[in-house]
Tab-separated table of C-alpha atoms in Angstrom:
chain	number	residue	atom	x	y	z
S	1	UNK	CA	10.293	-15.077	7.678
S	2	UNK	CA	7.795	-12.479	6.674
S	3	UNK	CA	5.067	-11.417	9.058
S	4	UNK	CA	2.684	-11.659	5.864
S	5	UNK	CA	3.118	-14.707	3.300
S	6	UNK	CA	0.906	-14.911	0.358
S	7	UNK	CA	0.567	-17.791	-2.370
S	8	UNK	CA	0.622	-18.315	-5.165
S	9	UNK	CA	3.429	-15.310	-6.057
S	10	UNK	CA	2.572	-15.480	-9.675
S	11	UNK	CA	-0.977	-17.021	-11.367
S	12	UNK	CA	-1.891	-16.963	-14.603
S	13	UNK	CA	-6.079	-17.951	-15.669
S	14	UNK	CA	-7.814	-18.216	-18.526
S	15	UNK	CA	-10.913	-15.964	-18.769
S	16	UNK	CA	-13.970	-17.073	-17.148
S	17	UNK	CA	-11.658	-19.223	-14.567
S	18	UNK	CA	-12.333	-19.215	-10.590
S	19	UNK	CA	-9.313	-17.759	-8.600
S	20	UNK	CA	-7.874	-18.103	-5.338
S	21	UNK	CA	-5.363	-16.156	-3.761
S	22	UNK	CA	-4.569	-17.518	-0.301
S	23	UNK	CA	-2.623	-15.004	2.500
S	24	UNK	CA	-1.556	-16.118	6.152
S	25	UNK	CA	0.133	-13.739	8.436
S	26	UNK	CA	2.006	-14.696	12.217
S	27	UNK	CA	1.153	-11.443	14.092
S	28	UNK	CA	-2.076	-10.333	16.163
S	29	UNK	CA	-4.137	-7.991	13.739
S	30	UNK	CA	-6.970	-5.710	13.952
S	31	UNK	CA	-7.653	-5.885	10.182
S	32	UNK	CA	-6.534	-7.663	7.346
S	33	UNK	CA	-6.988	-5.484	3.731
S	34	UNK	CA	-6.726	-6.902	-0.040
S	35	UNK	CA	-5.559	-3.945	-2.280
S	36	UNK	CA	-4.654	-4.103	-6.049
S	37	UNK	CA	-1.846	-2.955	-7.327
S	38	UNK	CA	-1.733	-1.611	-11.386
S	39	UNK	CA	1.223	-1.656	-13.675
S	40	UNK	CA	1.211	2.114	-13.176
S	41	UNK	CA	1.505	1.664	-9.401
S	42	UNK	CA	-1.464	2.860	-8.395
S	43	UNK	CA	-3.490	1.056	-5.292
S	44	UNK	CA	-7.235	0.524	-4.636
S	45	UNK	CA	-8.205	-0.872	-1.537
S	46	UNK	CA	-10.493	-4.006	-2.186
S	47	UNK	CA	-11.602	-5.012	0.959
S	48	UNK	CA	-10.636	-4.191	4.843
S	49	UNK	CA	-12.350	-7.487	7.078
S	50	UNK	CA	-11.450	-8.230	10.349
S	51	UNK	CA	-13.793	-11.767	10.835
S	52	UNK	CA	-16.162	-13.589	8.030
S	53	UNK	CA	-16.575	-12.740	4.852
S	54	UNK	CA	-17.160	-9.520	2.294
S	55	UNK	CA	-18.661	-9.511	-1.702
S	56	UNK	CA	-18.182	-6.912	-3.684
S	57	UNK	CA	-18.890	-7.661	-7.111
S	58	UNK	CA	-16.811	-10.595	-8.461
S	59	UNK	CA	-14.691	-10.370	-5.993
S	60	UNK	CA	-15.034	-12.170	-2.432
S	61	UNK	CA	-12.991	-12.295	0.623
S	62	UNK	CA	-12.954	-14.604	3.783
S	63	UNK	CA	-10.525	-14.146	7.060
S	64	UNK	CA	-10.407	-16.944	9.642
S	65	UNK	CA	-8.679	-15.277	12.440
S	66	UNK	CA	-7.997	-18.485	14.658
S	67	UNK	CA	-6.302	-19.747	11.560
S	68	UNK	CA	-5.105	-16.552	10.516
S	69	UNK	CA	-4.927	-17.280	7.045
S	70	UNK	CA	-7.722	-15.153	4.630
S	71	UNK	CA	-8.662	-15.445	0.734
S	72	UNK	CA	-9.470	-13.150	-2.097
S	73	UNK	CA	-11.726	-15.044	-4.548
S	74	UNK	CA	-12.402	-14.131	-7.764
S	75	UNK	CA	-15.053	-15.298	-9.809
S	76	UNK	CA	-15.451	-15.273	-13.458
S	77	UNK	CA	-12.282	-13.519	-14.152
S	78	UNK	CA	-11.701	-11.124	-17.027
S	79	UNK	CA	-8.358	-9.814	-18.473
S	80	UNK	CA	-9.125	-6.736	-16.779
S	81	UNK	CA	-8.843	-8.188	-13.730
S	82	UNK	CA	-5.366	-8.731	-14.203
S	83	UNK	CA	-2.976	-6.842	-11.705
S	84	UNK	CA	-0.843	-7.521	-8.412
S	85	UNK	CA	-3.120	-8.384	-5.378
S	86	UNK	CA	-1.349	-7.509	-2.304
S	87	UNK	CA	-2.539	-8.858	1.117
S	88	UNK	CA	-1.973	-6.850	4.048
S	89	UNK	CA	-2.757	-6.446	7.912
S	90	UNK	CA	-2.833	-3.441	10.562
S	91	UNK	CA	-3.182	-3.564	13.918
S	92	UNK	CA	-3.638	-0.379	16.800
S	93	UNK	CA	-0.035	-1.613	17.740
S	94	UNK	CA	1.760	-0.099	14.885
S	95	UNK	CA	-0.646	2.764	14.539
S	96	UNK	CA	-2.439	0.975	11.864
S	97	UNK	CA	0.386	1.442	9.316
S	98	UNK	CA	0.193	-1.672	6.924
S	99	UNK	CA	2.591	-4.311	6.807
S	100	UNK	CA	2.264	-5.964	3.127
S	101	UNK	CA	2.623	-9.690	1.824
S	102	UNK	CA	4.720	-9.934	-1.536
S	103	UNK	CA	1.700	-9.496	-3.593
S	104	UNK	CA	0.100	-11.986	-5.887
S	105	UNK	CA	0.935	-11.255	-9.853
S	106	UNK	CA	-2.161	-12.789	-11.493
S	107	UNK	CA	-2.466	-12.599	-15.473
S	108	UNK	CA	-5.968	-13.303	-16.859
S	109	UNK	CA	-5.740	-14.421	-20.809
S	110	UNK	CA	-8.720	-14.119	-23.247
V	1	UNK	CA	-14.630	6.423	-1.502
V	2	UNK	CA	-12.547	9.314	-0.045
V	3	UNK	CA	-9.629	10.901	-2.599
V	4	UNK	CA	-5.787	11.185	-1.986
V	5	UNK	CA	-3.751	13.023	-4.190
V	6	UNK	CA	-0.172	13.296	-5.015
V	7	UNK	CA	2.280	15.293	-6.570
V	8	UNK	CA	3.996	15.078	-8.701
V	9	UNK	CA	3.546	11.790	-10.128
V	10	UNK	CA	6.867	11.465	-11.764
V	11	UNK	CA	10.507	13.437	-11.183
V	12	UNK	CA	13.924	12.828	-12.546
V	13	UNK	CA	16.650	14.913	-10.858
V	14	UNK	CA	20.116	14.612	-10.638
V	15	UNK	CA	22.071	13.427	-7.874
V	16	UNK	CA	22.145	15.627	-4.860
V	17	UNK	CA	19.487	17.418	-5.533
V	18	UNK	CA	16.267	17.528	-2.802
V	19	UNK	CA	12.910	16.412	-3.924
V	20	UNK	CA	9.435	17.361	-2.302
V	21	UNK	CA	6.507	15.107	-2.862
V	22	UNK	CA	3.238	16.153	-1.509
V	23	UNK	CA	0.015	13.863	-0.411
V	24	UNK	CA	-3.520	15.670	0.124
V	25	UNK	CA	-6.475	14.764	1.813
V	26	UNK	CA	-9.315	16.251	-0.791
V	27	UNK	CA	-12.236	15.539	1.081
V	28	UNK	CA	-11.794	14.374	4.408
V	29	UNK	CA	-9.144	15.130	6.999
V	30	UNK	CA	-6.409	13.183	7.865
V	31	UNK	CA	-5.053	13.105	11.092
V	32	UNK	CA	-2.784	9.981	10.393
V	33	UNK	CA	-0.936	9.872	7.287
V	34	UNK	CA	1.545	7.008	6.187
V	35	UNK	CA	4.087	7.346	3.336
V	36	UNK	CA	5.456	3.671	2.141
V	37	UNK	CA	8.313	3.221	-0.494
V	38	UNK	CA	8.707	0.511	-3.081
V	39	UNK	CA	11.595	-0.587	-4.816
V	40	UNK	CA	11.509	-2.507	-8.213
V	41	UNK	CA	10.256	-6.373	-8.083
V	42	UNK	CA	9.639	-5.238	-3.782
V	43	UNK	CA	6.737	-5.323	-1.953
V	44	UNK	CA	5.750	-2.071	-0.048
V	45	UNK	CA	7.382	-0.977	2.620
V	46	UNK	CA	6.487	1.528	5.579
V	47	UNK	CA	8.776	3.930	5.417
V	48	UNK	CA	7.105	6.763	8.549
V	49	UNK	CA	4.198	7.561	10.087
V	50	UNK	CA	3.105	11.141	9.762
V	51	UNK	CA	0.400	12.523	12.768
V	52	UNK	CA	-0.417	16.244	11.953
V	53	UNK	CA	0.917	18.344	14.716
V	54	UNK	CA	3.591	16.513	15.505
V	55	UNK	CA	6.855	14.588	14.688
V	56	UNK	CA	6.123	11.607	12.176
V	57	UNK	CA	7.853	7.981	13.594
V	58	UNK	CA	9.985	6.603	10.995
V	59	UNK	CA	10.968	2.717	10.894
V	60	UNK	CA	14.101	1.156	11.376
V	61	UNK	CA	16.387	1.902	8.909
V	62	UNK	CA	14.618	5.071	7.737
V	63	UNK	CA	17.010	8.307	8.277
V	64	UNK	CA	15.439	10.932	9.313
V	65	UNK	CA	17.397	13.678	8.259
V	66	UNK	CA	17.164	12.316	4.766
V	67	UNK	CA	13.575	11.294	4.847
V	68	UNK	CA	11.650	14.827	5.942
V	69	UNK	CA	8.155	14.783	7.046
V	70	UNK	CA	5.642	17.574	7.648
V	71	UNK	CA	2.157	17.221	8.356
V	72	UNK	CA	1.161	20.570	9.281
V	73	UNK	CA	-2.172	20.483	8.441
V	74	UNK	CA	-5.138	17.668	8.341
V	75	UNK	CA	-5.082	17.648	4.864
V	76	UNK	CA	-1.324	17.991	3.765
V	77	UNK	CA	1.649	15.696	4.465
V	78	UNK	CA	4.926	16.390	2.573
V	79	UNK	CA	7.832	14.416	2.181
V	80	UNK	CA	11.010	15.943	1.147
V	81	UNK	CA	14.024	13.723	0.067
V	82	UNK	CA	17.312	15.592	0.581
V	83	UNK	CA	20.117	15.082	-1.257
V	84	UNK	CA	18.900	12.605	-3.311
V	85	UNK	CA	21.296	9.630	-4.821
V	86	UNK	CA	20.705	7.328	-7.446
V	87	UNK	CA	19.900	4.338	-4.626
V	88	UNK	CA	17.070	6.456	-4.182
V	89	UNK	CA	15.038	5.790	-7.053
V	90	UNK	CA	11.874	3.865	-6.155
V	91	UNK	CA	7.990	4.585	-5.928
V	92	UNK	CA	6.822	6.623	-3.004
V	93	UNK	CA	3.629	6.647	-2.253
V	94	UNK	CA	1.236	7.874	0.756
V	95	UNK	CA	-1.716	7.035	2.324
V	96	UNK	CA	-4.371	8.509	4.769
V	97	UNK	CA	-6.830	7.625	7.535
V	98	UNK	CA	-9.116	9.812	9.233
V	99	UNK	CA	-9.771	9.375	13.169
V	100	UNK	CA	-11.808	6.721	14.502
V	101	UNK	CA	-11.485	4.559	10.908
V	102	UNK	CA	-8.860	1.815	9.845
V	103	UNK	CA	-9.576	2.209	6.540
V	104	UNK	CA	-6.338	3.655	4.257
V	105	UNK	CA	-7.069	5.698	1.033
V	106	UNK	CA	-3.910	5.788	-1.368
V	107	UNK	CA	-2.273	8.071	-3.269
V	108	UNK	CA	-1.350	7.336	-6.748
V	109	UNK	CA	1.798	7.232	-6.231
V	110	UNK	CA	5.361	9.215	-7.056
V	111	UNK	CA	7.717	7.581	-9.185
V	112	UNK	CA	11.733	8.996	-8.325
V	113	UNK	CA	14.525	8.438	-10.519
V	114	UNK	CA	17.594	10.159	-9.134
V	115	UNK	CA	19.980	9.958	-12.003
């Protein structure tokens, strides 16, 4: 079972739609990061949280470390917004090296 | 936010043939660089952990030998992929963290077809 589990794997919306993409993870963390992933393969780091909850733009995550589960929201999507959003967690254990869920494939259509 | 940059961005070489990818720090130094691999379809995977100054840690299942690392300053980390084969194809790609922050800044990524 992976250390990092994220749902749903695959999501498509229809412009304007609210989304949710939930992660949990098993392991003791320092932080938990939301990156986005581009057909090209390129990754931007959305958000590093390690308790509440961060805005940035459209885009809004929450972490509930006794739960250990944390969501990416995004509000009034946009077909631009669509890409792979991967969910991932570091802790001082490992050096802070990243251990990443399976991603999220989320398709936004006009 | 900071910049990473890699090179080259894409290679196709034949089989046997070593392949050096390169990951810069261009405006902060990196003490701690991290180079992951991703096959098609695959989620990321950590393949080492580069420290400048010293040997990187690879994971389990990484060879060494094959897989070489060199961080020898706080802005460059190399990795050099000897004797490539074909089961090597996949997108490499590295990230860095500067002391006393968690925070990762990617590269864009190197995408290896060993044909």
């Amino acid at each position: 079972k992976n250390e990092v589990e994220q749902s749903p794997q695959n999501l498509t919306a229809q412009e304007g739609e609210f989304i949710t993409i939930n992660c949990s993870y098993s392991v003791g963390i320092s932080a938990l990061h939301w990156l986005q992933q581009h057909p090209g393969g390129g990754i931007v780091s959305l958000f590093m949280l390690s308790s509440g909850k961060k805005k940035h733009g459209r885009l809004i995550a929450t972490i509930n470390i006794q739960e250990k589960h944390s969501s990416l929201h995004i509000t009034a999507s946009h077909p631009r917004d669509s890409a792979v959003y991967i969910c991932a967690v570091s802790s001082s254990n490992s050096g802070y090296a990243l251990n990443f869920g399976k991603g999220t494939s989320l398709l936004v259509t006009p | 936010g900071a910049v990473v940059s890699q090179h080259p961005s894409r290679v196709i070489c034949k089989s046997g043939t070593s392949v050096k990818i390169e990951c810069r720090s261009l405006d902060f130094q990196a003490t701690t660089m991290f180079w992951y691999r991703q096959f098609p379809k695959k989620s990321l995977m950590l393949m080492a952990t580069s420290n400048e100054g010293s040997k990187a840690t690879y994971e389990q299942g990484v060879e060494k030998d094959k897989f070489l690392i060199n961080h020898a300053s706080l802005t460059l980390s190399t990795l050099t992929v000897t004797s490539a084969h074909p089961e090597d194809s996949s997108f490499y790609i590295c990230s860095a963290r500067s002391p006393g922050v968690e925070t990762q800044y990617f590269g864009p990524g190197t995408r290896l077809l060993v044909l």
